[in-house]
Coordinates of C-alpha atoms in Angstrom, one line a residue:
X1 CA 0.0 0.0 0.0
X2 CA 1.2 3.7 -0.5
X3 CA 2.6 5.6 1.9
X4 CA -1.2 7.8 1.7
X5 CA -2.6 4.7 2.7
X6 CA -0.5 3.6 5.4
X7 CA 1.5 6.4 7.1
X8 CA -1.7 8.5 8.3
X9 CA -3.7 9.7 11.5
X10 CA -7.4 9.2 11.1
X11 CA -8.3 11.7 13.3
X12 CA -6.3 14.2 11.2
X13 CA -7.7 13.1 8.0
X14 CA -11.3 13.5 8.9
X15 CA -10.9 16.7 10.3
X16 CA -8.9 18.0 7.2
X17 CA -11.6 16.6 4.7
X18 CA -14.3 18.6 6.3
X19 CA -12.3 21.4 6.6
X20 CA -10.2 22.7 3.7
X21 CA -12.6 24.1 1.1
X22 CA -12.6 23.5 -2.4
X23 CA -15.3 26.4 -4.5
X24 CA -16.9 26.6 -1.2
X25 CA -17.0 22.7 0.1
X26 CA -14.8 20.8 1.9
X27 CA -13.0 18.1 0.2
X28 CA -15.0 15.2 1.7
X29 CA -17.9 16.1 -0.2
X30 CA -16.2 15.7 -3.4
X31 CA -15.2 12.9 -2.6
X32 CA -18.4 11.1 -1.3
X33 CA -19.7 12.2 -4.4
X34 CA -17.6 10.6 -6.6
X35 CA -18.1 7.5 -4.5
X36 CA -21.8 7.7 -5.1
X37 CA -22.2 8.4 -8.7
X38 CA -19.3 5.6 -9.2
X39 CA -21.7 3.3 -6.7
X40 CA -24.9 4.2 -8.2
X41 CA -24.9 1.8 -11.1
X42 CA -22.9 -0.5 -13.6
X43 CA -21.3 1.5 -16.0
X44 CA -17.8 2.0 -16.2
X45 CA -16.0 4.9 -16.4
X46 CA -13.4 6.4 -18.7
X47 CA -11.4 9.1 -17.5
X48 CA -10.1 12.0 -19.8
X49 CA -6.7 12.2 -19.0
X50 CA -4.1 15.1 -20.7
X51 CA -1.6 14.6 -18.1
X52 CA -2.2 18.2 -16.9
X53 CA -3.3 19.7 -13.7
X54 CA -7.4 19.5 -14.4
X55 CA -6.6 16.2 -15.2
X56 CA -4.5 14.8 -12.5
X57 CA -6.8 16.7 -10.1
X58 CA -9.7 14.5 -11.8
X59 CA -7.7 11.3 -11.4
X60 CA -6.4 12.5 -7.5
X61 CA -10.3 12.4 -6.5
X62 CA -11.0 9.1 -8.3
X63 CA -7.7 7.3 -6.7
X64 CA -8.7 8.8 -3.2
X65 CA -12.7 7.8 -3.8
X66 CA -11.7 4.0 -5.0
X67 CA -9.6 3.9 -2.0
X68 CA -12.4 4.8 0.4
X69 CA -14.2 2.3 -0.8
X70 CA -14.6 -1.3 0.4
X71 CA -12.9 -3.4 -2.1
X72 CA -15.9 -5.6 -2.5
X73 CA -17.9 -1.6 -3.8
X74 CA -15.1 -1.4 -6.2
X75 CA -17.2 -3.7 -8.7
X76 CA -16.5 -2.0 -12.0
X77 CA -13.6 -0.8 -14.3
X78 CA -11.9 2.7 -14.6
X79 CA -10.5 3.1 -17.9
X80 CA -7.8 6.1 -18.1
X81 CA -7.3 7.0 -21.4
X82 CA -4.7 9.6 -23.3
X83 CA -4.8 10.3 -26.7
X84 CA -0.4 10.8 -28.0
X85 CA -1.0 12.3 -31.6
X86 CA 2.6 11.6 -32.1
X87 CA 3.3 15.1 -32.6
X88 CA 3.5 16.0 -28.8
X89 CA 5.9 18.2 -26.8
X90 CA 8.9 15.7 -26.4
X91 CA 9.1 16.8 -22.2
X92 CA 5.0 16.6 -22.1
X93 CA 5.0 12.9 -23.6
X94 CA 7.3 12.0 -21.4
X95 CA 5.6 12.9 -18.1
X96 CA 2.5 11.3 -19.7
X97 CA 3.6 8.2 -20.6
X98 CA 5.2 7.9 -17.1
X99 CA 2.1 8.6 -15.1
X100 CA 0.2 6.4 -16.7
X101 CA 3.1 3.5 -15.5
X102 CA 3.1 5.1 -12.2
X103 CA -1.1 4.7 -11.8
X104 CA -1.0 1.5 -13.4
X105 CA 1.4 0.1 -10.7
X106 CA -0.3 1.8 -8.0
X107 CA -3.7 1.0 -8.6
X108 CA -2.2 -3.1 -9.0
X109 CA -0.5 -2.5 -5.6
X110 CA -3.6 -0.8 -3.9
X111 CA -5.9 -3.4 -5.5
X112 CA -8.1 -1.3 -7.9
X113 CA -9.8 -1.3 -10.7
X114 CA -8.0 1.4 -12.9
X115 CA -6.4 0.4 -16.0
X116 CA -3.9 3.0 -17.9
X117 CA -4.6 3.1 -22.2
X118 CA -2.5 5.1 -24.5
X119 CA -4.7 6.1 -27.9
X120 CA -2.6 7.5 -31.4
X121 CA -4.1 7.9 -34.2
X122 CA -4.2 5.6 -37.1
X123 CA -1.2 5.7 -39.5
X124 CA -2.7 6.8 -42.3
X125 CA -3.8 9.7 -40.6
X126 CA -1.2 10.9 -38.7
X127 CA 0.5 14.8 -38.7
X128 CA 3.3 13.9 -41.0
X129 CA 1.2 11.6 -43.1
X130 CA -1.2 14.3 -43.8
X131 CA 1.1 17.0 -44.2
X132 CA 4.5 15.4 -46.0
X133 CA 2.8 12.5 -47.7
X134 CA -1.0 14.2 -48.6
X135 CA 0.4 17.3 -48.6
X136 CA -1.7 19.2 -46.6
X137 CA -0.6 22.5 -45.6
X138 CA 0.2 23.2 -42.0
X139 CA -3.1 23.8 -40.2
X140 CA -4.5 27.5 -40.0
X141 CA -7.2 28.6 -37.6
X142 CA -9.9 28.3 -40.8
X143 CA -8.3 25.2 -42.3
X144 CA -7.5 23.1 -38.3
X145 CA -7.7 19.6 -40.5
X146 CA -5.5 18.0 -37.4
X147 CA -7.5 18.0 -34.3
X148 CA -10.3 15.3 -35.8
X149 CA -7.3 13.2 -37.6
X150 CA -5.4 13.2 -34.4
X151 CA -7.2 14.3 -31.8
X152 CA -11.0 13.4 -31.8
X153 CA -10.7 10.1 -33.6
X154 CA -8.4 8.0 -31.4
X155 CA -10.0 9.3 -28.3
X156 CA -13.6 8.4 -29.9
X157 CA -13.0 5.1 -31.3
X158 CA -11.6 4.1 -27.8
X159 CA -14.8 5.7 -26.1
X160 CA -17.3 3.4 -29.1
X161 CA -15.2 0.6 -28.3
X162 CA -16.3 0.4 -24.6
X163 CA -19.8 1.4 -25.3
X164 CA -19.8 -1.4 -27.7
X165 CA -18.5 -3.7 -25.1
X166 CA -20.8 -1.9 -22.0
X167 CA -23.7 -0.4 -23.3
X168 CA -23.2 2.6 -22.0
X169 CA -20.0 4.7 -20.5
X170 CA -19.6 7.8 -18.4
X171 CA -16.9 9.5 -19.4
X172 CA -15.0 12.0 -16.6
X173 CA -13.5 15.1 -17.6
X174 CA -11.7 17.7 -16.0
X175 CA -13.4 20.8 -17.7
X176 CA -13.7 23.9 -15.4
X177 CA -16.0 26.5 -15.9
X178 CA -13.5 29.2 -15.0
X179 CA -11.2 28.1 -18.1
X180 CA -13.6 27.1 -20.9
X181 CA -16.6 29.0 -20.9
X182 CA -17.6 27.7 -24.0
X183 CA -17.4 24.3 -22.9
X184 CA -19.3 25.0 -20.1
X185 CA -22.1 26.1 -21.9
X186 CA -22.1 22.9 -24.3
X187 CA -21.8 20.9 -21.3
X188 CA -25.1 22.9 -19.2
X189 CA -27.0 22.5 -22.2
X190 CA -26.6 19.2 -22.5
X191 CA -27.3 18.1 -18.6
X192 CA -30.0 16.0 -17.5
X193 CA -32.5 17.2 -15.0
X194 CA -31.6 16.6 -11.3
X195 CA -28.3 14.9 -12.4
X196 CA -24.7 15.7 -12.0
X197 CA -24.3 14.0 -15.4
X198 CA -24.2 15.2 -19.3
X199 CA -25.1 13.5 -22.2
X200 CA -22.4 13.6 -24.9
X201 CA -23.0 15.5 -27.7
X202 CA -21.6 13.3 -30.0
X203 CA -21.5 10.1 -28.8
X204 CA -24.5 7.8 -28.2
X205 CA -24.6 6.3 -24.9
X206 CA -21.6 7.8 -23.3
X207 CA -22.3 10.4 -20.8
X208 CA -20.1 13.0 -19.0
X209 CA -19.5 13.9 -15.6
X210 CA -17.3 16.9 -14.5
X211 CA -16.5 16.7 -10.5
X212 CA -14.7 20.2 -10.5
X213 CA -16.6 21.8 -12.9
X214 CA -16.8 25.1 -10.3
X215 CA -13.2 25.0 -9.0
X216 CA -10.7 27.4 -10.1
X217 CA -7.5 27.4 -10.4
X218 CA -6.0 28.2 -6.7
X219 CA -8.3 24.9 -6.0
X220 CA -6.7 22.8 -8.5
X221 CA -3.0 23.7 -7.9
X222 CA -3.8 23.3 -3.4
X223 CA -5.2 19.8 -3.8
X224 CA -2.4 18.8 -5.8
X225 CA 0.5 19.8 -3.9
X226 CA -0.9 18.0 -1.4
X227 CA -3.7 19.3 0.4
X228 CA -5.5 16.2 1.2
X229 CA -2.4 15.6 2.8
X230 CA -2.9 14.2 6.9
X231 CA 0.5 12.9 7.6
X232 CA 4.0 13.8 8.5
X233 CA 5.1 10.9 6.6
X234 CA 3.4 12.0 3.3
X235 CA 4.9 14.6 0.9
X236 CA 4.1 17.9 0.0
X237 CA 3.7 17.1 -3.7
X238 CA 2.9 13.3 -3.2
X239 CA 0.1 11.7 -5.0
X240 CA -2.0 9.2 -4.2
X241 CA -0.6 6.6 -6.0
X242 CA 2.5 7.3 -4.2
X243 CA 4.6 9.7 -7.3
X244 CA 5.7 13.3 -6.7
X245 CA 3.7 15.9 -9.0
X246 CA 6.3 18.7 -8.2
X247 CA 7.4 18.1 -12.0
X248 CA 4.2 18.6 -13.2
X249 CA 4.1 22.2 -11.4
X250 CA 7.7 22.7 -12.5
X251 CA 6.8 22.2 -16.1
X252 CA 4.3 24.6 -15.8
X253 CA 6.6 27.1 -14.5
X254 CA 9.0 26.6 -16.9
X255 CA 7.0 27.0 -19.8
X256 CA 5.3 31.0 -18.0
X257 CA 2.7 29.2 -16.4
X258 CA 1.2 27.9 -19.6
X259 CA -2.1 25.1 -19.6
X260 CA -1.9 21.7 -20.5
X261 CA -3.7 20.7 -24.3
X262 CA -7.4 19.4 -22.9
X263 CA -8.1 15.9 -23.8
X264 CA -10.3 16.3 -27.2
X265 CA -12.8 14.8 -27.0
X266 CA -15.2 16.8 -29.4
X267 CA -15.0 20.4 -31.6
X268 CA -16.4 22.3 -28.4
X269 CA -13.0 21.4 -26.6
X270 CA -11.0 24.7 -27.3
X271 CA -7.9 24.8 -29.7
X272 CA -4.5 24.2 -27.8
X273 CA -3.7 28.0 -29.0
X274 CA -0.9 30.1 -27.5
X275 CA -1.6 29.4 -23.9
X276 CA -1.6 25.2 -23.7
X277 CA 0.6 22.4 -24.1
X278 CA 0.0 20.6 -27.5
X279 CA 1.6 19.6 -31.0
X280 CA 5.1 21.1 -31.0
X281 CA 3.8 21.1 -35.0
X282 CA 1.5 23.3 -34.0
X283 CA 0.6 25.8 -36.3
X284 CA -2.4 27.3 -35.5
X285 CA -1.1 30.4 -33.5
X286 CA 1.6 32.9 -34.6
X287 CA 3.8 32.0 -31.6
X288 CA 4.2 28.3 -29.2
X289 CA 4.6 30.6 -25.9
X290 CA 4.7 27.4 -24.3
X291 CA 7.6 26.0 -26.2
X292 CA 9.1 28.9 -26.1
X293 CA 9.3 29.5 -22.1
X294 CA 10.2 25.8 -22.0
X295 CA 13.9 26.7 -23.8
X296 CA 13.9 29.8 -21.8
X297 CA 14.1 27.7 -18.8
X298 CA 16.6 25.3 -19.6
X299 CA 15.1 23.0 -22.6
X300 CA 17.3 24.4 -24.7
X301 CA 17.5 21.6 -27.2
X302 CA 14.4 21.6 -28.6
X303 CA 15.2 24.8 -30.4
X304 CA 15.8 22.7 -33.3
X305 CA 12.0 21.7 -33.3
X306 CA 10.6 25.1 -32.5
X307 CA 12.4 26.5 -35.6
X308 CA 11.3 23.9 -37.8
X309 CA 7.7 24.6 -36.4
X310 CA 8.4 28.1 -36.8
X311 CA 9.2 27.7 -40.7
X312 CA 5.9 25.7 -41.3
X313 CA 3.7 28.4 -39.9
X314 CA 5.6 30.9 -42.4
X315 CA 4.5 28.7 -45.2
X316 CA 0.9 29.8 -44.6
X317 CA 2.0 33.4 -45.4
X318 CA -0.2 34.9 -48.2
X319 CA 2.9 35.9 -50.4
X320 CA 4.3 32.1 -49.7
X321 CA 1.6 30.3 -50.4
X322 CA 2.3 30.1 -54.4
X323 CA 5.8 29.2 -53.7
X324 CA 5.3 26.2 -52.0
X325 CA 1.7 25.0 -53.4
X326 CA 0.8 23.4 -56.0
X327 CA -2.3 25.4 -58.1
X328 CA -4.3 22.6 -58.2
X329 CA -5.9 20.7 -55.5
X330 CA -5.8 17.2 -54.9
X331 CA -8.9 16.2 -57.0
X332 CA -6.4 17.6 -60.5
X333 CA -8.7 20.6 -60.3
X334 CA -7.9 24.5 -60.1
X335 CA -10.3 26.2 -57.7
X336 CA -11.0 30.1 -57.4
X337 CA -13.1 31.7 -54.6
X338 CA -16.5 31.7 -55.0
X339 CA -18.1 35.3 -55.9
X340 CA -19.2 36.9 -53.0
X341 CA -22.6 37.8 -52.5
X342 CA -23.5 41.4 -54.3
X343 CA -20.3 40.9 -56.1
X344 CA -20.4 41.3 -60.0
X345 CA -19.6 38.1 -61.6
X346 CA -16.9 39.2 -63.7
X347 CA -14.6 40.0 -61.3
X348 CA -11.3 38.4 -60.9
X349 CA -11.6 35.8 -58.1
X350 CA -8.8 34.7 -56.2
X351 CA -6.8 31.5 -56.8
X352 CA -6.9 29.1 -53.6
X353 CA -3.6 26.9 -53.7
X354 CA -3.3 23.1 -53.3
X355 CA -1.0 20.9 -51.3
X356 CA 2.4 22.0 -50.9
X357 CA 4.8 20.4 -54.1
X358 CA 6.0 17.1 -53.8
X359 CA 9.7 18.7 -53.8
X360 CA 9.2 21.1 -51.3
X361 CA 8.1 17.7 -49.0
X362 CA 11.0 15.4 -49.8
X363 CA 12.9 18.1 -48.1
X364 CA 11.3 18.6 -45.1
X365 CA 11.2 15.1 -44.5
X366 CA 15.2 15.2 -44.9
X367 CA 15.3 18.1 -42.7
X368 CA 13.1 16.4 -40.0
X369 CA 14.9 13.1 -39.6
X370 CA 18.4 14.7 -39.7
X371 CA 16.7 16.9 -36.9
X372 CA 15.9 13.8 -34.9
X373 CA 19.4 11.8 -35.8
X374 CA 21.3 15.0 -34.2
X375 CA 19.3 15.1 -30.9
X376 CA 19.4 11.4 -30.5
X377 CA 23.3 11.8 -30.8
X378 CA 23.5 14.5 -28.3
X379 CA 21.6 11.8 -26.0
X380 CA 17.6 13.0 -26.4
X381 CA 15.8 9.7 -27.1
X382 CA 13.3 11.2 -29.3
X383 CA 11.5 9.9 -32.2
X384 CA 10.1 12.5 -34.4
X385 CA 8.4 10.2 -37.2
X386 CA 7.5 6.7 -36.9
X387 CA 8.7 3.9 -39.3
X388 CA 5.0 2.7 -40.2
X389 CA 4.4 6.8 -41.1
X390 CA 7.7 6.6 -43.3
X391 CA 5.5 3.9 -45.2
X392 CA 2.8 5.1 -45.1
X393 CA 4.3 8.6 -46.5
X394 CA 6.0 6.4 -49.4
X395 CA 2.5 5.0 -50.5
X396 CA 1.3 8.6 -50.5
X397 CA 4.2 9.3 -52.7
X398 CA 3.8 6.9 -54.7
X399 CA 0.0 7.2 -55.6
X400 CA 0.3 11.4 -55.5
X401 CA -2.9 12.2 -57.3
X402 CA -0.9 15.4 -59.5
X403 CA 2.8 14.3 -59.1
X404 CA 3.2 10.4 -58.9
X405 CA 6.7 9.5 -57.0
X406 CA 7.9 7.2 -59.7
X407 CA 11.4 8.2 -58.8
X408 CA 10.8 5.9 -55.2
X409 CA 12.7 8.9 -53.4
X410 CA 11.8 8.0 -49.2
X411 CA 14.3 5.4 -48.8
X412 CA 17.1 7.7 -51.1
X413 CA 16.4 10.2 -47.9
X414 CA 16.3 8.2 -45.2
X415 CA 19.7 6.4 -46.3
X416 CA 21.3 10.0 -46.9
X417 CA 20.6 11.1 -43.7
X418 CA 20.8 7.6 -41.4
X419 CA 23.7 5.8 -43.6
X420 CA 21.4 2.3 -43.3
X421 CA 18.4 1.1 -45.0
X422 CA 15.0 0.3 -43.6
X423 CA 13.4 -3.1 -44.4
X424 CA 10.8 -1.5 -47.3
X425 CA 8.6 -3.9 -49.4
X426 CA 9.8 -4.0 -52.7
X427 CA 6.4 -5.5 -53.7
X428 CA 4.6 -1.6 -53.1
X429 CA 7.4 0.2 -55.5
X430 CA 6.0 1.7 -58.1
X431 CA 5.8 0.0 -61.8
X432 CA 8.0 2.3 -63.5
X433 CA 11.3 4.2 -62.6
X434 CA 13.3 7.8 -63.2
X435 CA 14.1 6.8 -66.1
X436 CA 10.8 6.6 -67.5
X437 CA 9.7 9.0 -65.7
X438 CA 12.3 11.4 -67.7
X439 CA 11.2 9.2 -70.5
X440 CA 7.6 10.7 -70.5
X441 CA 8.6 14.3 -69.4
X442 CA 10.4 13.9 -73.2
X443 CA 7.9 12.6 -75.4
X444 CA 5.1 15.4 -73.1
X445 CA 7.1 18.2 -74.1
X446 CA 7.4 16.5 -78.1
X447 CA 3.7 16.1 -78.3
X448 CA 2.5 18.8 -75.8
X449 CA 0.8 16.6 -73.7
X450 CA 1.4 16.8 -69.8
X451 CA 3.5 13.8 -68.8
X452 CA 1.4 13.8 -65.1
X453 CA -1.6 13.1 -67.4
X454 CA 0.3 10.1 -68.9
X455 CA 1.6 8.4 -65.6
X456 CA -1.9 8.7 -63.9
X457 CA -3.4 7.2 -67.0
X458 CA -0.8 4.6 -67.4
X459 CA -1.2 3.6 -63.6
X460 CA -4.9 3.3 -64.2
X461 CA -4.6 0.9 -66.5
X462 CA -2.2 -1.3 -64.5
X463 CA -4.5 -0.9 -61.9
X464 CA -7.2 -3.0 -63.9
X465 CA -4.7 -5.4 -64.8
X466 CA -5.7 -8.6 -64.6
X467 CA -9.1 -8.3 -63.6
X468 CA -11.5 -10.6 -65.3
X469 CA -14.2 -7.0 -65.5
X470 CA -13.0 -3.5 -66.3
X471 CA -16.7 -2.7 -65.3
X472 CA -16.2 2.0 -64.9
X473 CA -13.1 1.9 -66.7
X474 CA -14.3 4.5 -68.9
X475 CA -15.9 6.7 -66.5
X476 CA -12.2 6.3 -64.8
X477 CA -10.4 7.6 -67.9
X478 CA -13.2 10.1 -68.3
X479 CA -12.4 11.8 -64.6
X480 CA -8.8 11.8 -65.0
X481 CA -9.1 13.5 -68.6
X482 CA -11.3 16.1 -67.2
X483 CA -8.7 17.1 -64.7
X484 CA -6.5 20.5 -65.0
X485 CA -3.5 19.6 -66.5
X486 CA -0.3 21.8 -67.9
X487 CA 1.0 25.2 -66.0
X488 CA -1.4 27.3 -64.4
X489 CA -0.5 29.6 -67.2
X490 CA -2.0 27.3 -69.7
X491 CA -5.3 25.9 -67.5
X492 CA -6.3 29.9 -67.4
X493 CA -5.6 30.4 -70.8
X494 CA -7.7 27.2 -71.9
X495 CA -10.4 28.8 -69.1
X496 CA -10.1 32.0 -70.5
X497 CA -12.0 31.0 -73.5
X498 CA -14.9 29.7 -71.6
X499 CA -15.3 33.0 -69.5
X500 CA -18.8 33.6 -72.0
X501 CA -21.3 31.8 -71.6
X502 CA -22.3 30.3 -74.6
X503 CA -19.4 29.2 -75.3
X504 CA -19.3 27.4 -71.5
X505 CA -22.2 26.1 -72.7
X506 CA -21.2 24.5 -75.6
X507 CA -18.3 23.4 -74.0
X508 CA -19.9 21.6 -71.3
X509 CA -22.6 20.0 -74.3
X510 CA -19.1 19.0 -75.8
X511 CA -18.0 16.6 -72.7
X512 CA -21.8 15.7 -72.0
X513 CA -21.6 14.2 -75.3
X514 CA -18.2 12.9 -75.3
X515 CA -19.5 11.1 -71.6
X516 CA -23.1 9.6 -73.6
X517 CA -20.7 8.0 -76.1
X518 CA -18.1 6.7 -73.4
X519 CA -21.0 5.3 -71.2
X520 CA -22.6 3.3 -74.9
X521 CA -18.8 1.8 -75.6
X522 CA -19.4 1.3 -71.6
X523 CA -22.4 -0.7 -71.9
X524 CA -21.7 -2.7 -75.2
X525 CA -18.1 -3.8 -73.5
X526 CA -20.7 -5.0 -70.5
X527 CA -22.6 -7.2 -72.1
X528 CA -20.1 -9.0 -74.7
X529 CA -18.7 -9.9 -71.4
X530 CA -22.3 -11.2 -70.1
X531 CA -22.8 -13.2 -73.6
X532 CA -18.8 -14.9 -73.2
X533 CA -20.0 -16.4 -69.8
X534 CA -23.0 -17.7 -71.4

């Protein structure tokens, strides 16, 4: 048993927990009434845990309630769950990952219920994926595609998972109404008459519960540095599973009294922003304060990340963002801003850029990974990128919608920087080399075709190789053709010509025409295939 458990006066604990005030009430009522909603029925509970002060506040209460408890009350699970987008601050991880060791072993030696689950997100939809192997530009406050990849999702598909297993969840937060009033509000609206809980407003059958929903943050910071102490033998800082949180208020300090990232749970949680602990990728504010007062105060070697993080928010700069973007989006299409409304239609709408070149990626990834091979030799055991997301980032290349990777460049950069060579399938490399690749860029610029055009088409058709029906093959060819290929210089001249209407019309009758005839060949294709197996 912990020290909190053993090494106490009763007499002294009872009269503390009626005594020191938390928002008004003494300690003892908090923690009777976690007891009784945990008590009051059979669902188990999953506990929202950032690692941060709300946070380890929530889970303080929980330990203390479970350990008032008889051990045959303690009937169901406690599920702790932190969501690591992969992207985290390198000194933040680290105290997460160890405080979920250090309440796993103390709720085995104290004999309850809690289990400790670390949540990432799903390759494919990782930071770097998305933003070196999509392309994606770094996240904006109107374009924030990372919290839901990385964020929501992990966390969610955990909480479905146990409501697929339970029925039903609650699901205990640390939200305070004196730090996210917007959350507040979402979470008031949402309450259930004469109950302290909330029903999600996302999730079917999980429901919330927010113990210090009225504390603030004098409340937080007394019970954990040790309020609920009752005993000499007990440290100032000590937790009740028997670890210091001094670091944790240290950290804090270090970084100018910043706030830890929420655990996301939904889009009502509040953006990270300037004033949390997040993504050391993260983009959407001008400046990472936190980061920042973190090497002010002695963390001095991740200066290296906060530059490179400094260099992707420039590439959102409006003067930057035709340097390192490609004029067409992902689909092959160029896209302009809609007219505005009261806004003649002729007048010149603005050009919204793609996902950043596939050039401009190959060297950020190089630049990333030498990054982590230097702070690993200086004795940082960091990992920046993971090997499935190099992979995974390969594929991307690979299949690029406007610039296919036919070149097979990742594992070229990786050996440059790490002198060795990964174990990559040769199976997934691509048909077709540089050579052909120069090959094509030749015979596009004899015939004035675009040579991107060519190597999508040509994969398309190795894609239908061997199958025994080519059943939308047409419709296939028909969608890539209809894509914006060439310079931009040349799609606006070609659009240019359409700017009337008639003749937009009589374009668009063109392709309608062109797509009646394609869907016939379709058809006829269809059933000499039917007639063969008859």
């Amino acid at each position: 048993m912990s020290n909190l458990v053993n090494n106490y006066d009763l007499d002294d604990y009872e009269e503390f927990i009626n005594k020191e005030l938390f928002a008004g009430k003494p300690l003892a009522e908090y923690v009777a009434e976690v007891q009784r909603i945990y008590c009051s029925d059979s669902r188990p509970w999953v506990i929202g845990f950032s690692g941060g002060k709300d946070s380890t506040v929530i889970m303080t209460l929980v330990y203390l309630a479970l350990l008032g408890l008889k051990p045959e009350e303690r009937k169901k699970q406690v599920f702790v769950v932190s969501s690591d987008t992969l992207v985290e601050t390198p000194v933040v991880v680290d105290m997460i990952t160890g405080t979920l060791k250090q309440i796993a072993d103390g709720a085995r030696r104290d004999e309850l219920p809690i289990t400790t689950h670390l949540v990432t997100p799903e390759t494919k939809d990782t930071f770097w994926v998305s933003l070196l192997g999509k392309g994606y530009p770094a996240p904006t406050r109107q374009f924030r595609w990372c919290t839901e990849r990385i964020k929501i999702d992990p966390v969610s598909l955990f909480i479905q998972q146990k409501v697929a297993q339970f029925d039903e969840v609650i699901l205990v937060l640390g939200s305070r109404s004196a730090e996210s009033a917007s959350r507040a509000q979402v979470i008031a609206k949402h309450k259930m008459d004469g109950s302290r809980l909330a029903r999600h407003t996302t999730l079917a059958n999980a429901f919330i519960y927010t113990p210090i929903d009225t504390w603030g943050v004098n409340d937080v910071w007394a019970l954990l540095r040790g309020a609920y102490k009752y005993s000499d033998f007990v440290d100032e800082w000590e937790s009740p599973w028997g670890t210091s949180n001094l670091p944790l208020w240290t950290l804090y300090m270090h970084s100018s009294n910043q706030g830890e990232c929420p655990l996301v749970i939904d889009d009502s949680t509040p953006s990270c922003g300037n004033s949390r602990f997040g993504c050391w990728t993260c983009t959407v504010v001008t400046k990472d304060k936190a980061m920042e007062g973190l090497i002010e105060n002695g963390e001095e070697w991740m200066l290296p990340l906060l530059q490179y993080r400094d260099f992707l928010a420039s590439t959102g700069d409006p003067e930057k963002k035709s340097t390192f973007r490609n004029f067409k989006r992902r689909d092959g299409r160029v896209i302009y801003q809609n007219a505005k409304e009261g806004e003649a239609l002729e007048t010149e709408r603005k050009h919204i850029p793609g996902p950043y070149w596939l050039k401009y990626r190959k060297k950020w990834l190089e630049e990333l990974l030498t990054i982590e091979k230097q702070l690993n030799e200086k004795g940082h055991e960091i990992t920046l990128i993971t090997e499935p997301e190099l992979h995974e980032i390969r594929q991307e290349w690979f299949n690029d919608p406007n610039e296919p990777d036919w070149e097979d460049s990742l594992p070229a950069i990786y050996r440059r920087v790490y002198g060795r060579r990964l174990s990559w399938s040769h199976n997934d490399r691509p048909k077709f080399d540089a050579d052909d690749s120069k090959l094509l860029e030749q015979l596009g610029d004899e015939f004035d075709i675009a040579p991107e055009m060519i190597k999508k088409l040509i994969e398309l058709e190795l894609s239908m190789e061997g199958l025994s029906r080519r059943s939308g093959v047409f419709n296939k060819i028909g969608t890539l053709l209809k894509q914006d290929w060439g310079s931009l210089e040349e799609i606006e001249a070609r659009k240019s010509h359409l700017q009337a209407k008639h003749e937009y019309d009589l374009h668009q009758q063109e392709i309608s025409e062109y797509e009646v005839e394609i869907s016939k060949i379709d058809a006829l294709l269809q059933k000499e295939k039917q007639d063969e197996l008859v």
